One Martini backbone bead per residue (centre of mass of N, CA, C, O) as a GRO file, in nm:
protein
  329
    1UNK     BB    1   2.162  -2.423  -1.482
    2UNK     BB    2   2.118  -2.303  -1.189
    3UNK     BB    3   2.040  -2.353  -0.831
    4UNK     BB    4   1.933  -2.038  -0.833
    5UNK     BB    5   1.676  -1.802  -0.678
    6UNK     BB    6   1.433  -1.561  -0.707
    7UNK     BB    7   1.225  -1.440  -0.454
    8UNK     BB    8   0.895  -1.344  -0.372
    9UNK     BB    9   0.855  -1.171  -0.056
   10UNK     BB   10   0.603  -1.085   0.139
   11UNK     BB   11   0.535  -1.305   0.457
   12UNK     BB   12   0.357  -1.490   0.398
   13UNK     BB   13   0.247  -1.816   0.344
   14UNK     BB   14   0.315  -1.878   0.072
   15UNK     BB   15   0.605  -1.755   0.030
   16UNK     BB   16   0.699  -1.957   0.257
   17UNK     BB   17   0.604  -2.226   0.088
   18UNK     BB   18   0.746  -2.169  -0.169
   19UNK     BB   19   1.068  -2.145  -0.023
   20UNK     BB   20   1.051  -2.404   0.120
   21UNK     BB   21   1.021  -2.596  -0.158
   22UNK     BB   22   1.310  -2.502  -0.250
   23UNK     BB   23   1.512  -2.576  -0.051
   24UNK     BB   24   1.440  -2.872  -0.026
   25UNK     BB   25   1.602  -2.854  -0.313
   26UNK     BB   26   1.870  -2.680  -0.318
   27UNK     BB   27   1.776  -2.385  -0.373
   28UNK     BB   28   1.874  -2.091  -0.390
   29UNK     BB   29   1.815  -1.808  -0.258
   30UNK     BB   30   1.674  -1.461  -0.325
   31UNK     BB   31   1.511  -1.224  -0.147
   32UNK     BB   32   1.221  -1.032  -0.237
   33UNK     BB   33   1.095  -0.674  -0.146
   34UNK     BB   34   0.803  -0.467  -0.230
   35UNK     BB   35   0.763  -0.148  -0.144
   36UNK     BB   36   0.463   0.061  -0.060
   37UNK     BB   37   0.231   0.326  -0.028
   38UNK     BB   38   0.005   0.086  -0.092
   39UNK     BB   39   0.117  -0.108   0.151
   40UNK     BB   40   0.033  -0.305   0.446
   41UNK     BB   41   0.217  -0.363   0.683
   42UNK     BB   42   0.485  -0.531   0.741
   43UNK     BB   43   0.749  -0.617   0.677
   44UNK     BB   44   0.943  -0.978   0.660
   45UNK     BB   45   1.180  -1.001   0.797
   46UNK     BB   46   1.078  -1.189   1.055
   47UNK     BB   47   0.992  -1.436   0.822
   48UNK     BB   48   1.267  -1.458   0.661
   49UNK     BB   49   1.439  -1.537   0.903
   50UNK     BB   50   1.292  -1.826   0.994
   51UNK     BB   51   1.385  -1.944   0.682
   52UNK     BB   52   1.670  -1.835   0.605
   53UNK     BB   53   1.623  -1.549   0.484
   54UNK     BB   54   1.751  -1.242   0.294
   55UNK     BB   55   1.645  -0.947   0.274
   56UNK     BB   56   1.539  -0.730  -0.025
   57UNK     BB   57   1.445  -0.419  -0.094
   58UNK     BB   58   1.219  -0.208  -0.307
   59UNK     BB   59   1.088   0.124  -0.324
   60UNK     BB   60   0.794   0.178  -0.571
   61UNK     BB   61   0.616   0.408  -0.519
   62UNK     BB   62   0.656   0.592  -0.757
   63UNK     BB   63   0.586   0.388  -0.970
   64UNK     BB   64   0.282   0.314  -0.837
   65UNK     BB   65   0.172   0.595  -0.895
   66UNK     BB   66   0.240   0.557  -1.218
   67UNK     BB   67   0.026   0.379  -1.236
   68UNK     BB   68  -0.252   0.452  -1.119
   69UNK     BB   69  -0.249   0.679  -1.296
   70UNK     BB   70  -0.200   0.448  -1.571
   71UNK     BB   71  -0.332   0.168  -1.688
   72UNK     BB   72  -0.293  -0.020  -1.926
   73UNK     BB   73  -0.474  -0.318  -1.761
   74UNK     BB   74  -0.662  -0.166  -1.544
   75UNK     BB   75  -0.850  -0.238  -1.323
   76UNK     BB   76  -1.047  -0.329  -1.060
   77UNK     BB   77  -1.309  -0.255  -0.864
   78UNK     BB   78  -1.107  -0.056  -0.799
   79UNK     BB   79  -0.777   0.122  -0.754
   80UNK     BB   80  -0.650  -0.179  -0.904
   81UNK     BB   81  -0.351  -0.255  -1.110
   82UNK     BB   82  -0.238  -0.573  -1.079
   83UNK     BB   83  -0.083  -0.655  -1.314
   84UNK     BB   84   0.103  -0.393  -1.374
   85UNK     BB   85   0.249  -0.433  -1.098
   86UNK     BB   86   0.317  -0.723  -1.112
   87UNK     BB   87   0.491  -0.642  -1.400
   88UNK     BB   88   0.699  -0.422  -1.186
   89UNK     BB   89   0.809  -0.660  -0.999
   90UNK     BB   90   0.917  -0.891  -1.243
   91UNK     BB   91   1.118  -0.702  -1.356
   92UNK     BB   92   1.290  -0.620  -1.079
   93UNK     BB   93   1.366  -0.934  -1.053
   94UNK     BB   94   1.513  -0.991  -1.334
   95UNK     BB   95   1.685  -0.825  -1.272
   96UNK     BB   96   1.858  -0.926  -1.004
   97UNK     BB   97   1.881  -1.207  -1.101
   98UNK     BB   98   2.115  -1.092  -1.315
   99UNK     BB   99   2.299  -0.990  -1.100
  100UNK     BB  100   2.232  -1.255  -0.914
  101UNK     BB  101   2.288  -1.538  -1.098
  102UNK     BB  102   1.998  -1.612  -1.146
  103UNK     BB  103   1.742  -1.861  -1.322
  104UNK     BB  104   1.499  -1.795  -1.172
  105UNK     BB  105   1.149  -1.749  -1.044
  106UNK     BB  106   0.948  -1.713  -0.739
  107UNK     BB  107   0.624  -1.765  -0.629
  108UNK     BB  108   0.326  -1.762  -0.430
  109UNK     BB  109   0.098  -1.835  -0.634
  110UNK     BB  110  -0.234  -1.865  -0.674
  111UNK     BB  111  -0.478  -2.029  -0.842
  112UNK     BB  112  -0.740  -1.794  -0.795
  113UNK     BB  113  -0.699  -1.631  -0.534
  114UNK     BB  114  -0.711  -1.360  -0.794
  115UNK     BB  115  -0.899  -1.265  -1.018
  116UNK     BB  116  -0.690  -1.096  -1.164
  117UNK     BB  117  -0.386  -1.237  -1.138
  118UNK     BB  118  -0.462  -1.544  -1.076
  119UNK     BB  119  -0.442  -1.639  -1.364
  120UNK     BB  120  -0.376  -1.809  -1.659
  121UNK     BB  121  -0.390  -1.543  -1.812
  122UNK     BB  122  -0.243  -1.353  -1.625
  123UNK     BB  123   0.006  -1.512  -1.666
  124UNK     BB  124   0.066  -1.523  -1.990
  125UNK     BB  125   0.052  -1.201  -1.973
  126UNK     BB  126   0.305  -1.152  -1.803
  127UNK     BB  127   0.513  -1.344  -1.968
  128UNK     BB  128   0.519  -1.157  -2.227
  129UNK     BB  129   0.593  -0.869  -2.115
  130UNK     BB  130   0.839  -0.948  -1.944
  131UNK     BB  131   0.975  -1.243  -2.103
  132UNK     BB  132   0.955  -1.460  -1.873
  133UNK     BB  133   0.896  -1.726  -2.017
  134UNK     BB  134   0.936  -2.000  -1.805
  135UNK     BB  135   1.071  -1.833  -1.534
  136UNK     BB  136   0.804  -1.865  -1.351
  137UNK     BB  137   0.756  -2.012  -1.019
  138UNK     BB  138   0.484  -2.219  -0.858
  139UNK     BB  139   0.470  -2.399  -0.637
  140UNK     BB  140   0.161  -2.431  -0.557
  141UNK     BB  141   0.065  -2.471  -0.873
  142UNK     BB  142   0.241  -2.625  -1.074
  143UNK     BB  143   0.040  -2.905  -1.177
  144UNK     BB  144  -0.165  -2.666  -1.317
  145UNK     BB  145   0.117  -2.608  -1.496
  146UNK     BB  146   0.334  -2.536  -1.701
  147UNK     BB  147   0.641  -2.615  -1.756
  148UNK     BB  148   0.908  -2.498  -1.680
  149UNK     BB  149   1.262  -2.482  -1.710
  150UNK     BB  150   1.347  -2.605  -1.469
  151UNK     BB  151   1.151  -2.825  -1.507
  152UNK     BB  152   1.270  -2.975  -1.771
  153UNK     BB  153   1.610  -2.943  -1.642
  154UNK     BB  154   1.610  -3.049  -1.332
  155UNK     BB  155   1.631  -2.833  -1.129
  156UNK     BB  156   1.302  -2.904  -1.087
  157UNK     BB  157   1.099  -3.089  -0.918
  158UNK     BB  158   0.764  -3.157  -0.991
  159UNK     BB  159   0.632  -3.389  -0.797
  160UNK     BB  160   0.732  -3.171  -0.525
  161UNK     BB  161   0.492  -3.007  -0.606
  162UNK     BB  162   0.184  -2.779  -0.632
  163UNK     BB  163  -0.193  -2.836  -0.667
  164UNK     BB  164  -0.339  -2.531  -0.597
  165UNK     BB  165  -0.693  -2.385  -0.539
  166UNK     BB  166  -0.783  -2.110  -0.451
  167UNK     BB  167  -0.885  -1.929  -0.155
  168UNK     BB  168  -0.809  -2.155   0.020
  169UNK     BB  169  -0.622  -2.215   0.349
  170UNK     BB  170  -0.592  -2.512   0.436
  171UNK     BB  171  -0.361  -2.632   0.312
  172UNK     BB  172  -0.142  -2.475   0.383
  173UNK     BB  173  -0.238  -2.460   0.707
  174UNK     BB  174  -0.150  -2.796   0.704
  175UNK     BB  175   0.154  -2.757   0.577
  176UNK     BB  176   0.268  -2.581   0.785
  177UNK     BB  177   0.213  -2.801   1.022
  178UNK     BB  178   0.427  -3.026   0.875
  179UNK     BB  179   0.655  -2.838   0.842
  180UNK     BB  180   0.687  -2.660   1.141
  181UNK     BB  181   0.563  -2.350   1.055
  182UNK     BB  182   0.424  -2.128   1.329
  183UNK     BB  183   0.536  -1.847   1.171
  184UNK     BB  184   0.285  -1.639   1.073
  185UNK     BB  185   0.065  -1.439   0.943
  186UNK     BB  186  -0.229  -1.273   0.926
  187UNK     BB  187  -0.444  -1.212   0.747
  188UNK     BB  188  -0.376  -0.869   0.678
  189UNK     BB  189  -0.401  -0.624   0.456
  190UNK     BB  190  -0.239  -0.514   0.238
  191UNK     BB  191  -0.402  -0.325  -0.030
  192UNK     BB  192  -0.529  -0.018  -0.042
  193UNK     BB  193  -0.656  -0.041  -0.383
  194UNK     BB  194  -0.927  -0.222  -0.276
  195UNK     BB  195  -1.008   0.007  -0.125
  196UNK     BB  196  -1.296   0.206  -0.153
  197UNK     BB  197  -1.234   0.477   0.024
  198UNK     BB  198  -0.934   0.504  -0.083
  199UNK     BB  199  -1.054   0.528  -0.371
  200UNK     BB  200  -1.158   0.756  -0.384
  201UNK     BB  201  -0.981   0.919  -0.301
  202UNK     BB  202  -0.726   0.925  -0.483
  203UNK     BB  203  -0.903   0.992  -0.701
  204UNK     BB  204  -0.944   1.300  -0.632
  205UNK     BB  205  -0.643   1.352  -0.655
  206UNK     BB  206  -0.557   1.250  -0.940
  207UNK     BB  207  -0.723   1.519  -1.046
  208UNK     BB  208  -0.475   1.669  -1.228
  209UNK     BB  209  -0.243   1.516  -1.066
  210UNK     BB  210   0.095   1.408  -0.940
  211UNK     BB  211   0.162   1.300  -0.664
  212UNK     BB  212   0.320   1.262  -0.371
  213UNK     BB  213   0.371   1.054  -0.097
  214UNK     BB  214   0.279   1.209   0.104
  215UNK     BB  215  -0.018   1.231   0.001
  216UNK     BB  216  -0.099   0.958   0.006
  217UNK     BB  217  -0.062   0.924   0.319
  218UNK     BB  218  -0.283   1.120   0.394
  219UNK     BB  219  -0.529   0.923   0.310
  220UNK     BB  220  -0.518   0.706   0.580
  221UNK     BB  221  -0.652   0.965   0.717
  222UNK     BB  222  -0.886   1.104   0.818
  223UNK     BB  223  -1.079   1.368   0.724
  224UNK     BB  224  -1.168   1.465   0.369
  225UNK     BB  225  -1.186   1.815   0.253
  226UNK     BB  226  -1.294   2.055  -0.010
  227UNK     BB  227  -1.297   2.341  -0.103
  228UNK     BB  228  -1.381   2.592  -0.317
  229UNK     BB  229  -1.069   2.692  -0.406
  230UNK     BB  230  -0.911   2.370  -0.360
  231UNK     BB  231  -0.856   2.294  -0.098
  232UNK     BB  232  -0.730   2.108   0.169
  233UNK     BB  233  -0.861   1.878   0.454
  234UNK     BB  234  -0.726   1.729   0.721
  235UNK     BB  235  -0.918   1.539   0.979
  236UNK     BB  236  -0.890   1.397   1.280
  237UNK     BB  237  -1.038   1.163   1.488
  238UNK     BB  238  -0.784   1.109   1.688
  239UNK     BB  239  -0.497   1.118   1.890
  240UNK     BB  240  -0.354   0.929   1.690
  241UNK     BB  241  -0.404   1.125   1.430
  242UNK     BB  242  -0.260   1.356   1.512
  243UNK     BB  243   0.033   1.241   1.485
  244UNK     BB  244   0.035   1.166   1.210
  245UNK     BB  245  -0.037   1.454   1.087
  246UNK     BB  246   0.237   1.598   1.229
  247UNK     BB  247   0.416   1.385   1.038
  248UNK     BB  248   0.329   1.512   0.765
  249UNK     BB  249   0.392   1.812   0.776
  250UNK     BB  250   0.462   2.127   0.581
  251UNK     BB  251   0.607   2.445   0.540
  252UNK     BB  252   0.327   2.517   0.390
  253UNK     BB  253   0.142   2.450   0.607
  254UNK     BB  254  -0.169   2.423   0.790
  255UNK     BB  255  -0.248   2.421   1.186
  256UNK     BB  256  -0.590   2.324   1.351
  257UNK     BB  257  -0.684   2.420   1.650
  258UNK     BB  258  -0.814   2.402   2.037
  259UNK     BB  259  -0.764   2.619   2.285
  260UNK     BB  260  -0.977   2.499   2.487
  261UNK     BB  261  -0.964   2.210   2.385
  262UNK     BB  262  -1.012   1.893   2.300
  263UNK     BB  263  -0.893   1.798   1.954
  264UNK     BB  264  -0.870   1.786   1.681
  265UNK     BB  265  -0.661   1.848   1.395
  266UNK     BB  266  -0.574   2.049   1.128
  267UNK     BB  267  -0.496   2.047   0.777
  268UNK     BB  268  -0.391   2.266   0.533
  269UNK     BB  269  -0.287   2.273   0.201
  270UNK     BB  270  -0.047   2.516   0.067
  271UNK     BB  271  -0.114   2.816   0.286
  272UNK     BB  272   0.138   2.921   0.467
  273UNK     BB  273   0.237   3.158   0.268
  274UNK     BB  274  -0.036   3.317   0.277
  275UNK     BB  275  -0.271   3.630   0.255
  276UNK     BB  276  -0.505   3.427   0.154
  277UNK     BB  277  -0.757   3.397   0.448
  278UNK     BB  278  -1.074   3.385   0.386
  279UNK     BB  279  -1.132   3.080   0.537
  280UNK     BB  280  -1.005   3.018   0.806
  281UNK     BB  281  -1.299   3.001   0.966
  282UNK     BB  282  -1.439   2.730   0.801
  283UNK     BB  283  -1.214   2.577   0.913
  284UNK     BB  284  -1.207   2.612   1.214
  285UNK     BB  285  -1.526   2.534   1.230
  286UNK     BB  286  -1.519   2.264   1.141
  287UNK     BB  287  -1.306   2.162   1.388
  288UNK     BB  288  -1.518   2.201   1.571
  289UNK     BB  289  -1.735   2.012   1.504
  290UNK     BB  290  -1.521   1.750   1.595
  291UNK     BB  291  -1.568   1.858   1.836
  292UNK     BB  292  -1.668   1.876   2.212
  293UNK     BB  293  -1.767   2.184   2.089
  294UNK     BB  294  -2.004   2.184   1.905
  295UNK     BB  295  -2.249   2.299   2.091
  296UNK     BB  296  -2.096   2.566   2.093
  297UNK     BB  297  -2.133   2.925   2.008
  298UNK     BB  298  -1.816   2.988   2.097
  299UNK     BB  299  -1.473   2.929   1.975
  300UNK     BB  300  -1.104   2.910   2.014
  301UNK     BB  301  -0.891   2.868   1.717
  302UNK     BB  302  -0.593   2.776   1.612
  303UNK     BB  303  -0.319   2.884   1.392
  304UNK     BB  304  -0.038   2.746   1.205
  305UNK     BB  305   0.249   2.885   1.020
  306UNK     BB  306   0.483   2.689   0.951
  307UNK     BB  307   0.668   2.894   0.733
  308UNK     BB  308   0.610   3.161   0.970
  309UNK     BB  309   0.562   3.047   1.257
  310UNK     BB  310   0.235   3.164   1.299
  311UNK     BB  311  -0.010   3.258   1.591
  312UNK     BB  312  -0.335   3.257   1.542
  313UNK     BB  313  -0.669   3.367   1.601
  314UNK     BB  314  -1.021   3.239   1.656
  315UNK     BB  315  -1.384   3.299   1.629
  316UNK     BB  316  -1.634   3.044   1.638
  317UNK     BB  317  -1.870   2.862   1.486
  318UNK     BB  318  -2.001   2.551   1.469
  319UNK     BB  319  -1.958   2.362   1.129
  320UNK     BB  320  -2.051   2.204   0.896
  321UNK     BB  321  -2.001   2.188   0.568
  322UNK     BB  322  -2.294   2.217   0.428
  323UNK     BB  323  -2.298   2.498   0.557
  324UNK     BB  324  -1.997   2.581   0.403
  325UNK     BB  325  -1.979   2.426   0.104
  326UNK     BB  326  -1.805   2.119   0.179
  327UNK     BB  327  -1.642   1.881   0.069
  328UNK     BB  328  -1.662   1.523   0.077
  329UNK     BB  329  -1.460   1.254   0.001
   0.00000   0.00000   0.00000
């Protein structure tokens, strides 16, 4: 059994001492980063970089829309399939681990920390789903765990492992202290899946469609409301989500702003390319609602047929949804 192994690096502080405690034994290190349109914060590379680590990314977006669509093993408090991830995850690094001729995985996890997937039952039922029985090392918590392979075989000391436990950062923040380890991310993002207001959208994305990529990243940001006819609307907050909202724009999309006034831009999901627009005075209405013309008796809202190239106007009154009869998400 050689002396190489794959770590999952998300640039956490975990992970930061998990590899920090394999270098430290003289274990060669191919560090895996899994990025997905539901998790928040930067890539790790300069957290990676700083403990002299080379970062592979691998973006399983795709993948990770359809375990949320449809989790073997359940959600967590929100729409968080914790387990599922944590396993399609697992798998994509054992694939890596056979590629770079690595002999087993080290993971940041510490026992405790997350109620669904940091449990030694769902440690146990990850390693029999994944086949990795044995080959999954924890060094934050591994005195707490039973001896994996490396360390049964000598290829990692056991001794010089730790018993962490708890939701509590004081230890790792006092260890990474001793270690002179001085840079290092303040716990804020993680996963969308676990945001409640996020996950209540999702959850209506998700009925009856399939959504893609795009589809995700527009529910991050502005209010999204549904039509009576079913089409979706999403109005920007401020003008920072302006800009957000017009990156993600499609060729089928229209966008609807004031002519007269500053405020928020409204995108309207595939109808832009539609002769049946008896809606857009609604969509409007609602715009303007949202904009500091709100009070004004009648503005002067523009619509741009994206995939028509197509720019024309409409006079109305601003009114709330529920005036409109249009559903907030």
């Amino acid at each position: 059994m050689d002396k190489k192994a794959v770590v999952l690096f998300s640039g956490g502080l975990d992970s930061i001492l998990a590899s920090r405690l394999m270098l430290e034994q003289q274990i060669e290190i191919k560090a895996v980063y899994f990025k997905s349109v539901f998790f928040t914060g930067n890539e790790p590379l300069l957290t990676a970089g700083n403990i002299g680590l080379e970062l592979e990314v691998f973006d399983i977006s795709r993948e990770h829309i359809r375990i949320v669509k449809s989790p073997r093993y359940g959600y967590g408090k929100n729409m968080n399939p914790c387990l599922d991830c944590r396993i399609c995850m697992l798998k994509k690094a054992a694939e890596y681990m056979e590629k770079t001729g690595a002999s087993f995985l080290v993971t940041g996890e510490v026992l405790g920390e997350r109620p669904m997937s940091q449990r030694k039952g769902a440690f146990n039922l990850i390693e029999r789903v994944t086949g990795l029985k044995g080959m999954i090392l924890r060094p934050l918590s591994a005195r707490l765990l039973e001896p994996t392979v490396p360390e049964q075989n000598n290829i990692v000391n056991r001794e010089k492992l730790l018993g962490i436990q708890g939701r509590s950062r004081n230890y790792q923040i006092d260890l990474a202290e001793q270690k002179r380890i001085n840079e290092y991310p303040v716990p804020s993002g993680g996963c969308l899946l676990t945001d409640p207001g996020f996950s209540k959208r999702l959850k209506e994305l998700l009925t009856g469609q399939s959504p893609e990529i795009l589809d995700v990243q527009l529910l991050k940001y502005g209010r999204h409301f549904r039509l009576p006819n079913g089409l979706k609307v999403v109005i920007a907050r401020n003008e920072k989500e302006n800009g957000h909202l017009f990156d993600l724009v499609e060729a089928q999309d229209m966008i609807f702003s004031l002519a007269d006034f500053k405020g928020p831009i409204s995108i309207v999901k595939g109808r832009g390319d539609s002769d049946d627009l008896g809606w857009v005075k609604d969509v409007g209405a609602l715009t303007a609602r949202y904009s500091k013309a709100r009070d004004k008796k009648e503005v002067r809202v523009k619509y741009y047929r994206v995939s028509k190239k197509i720019e024309e106007y409409i006079s109305v009154a601003p009114r709330s949804a529920e005036e409109l009869g249009i559903v907030r998400i």
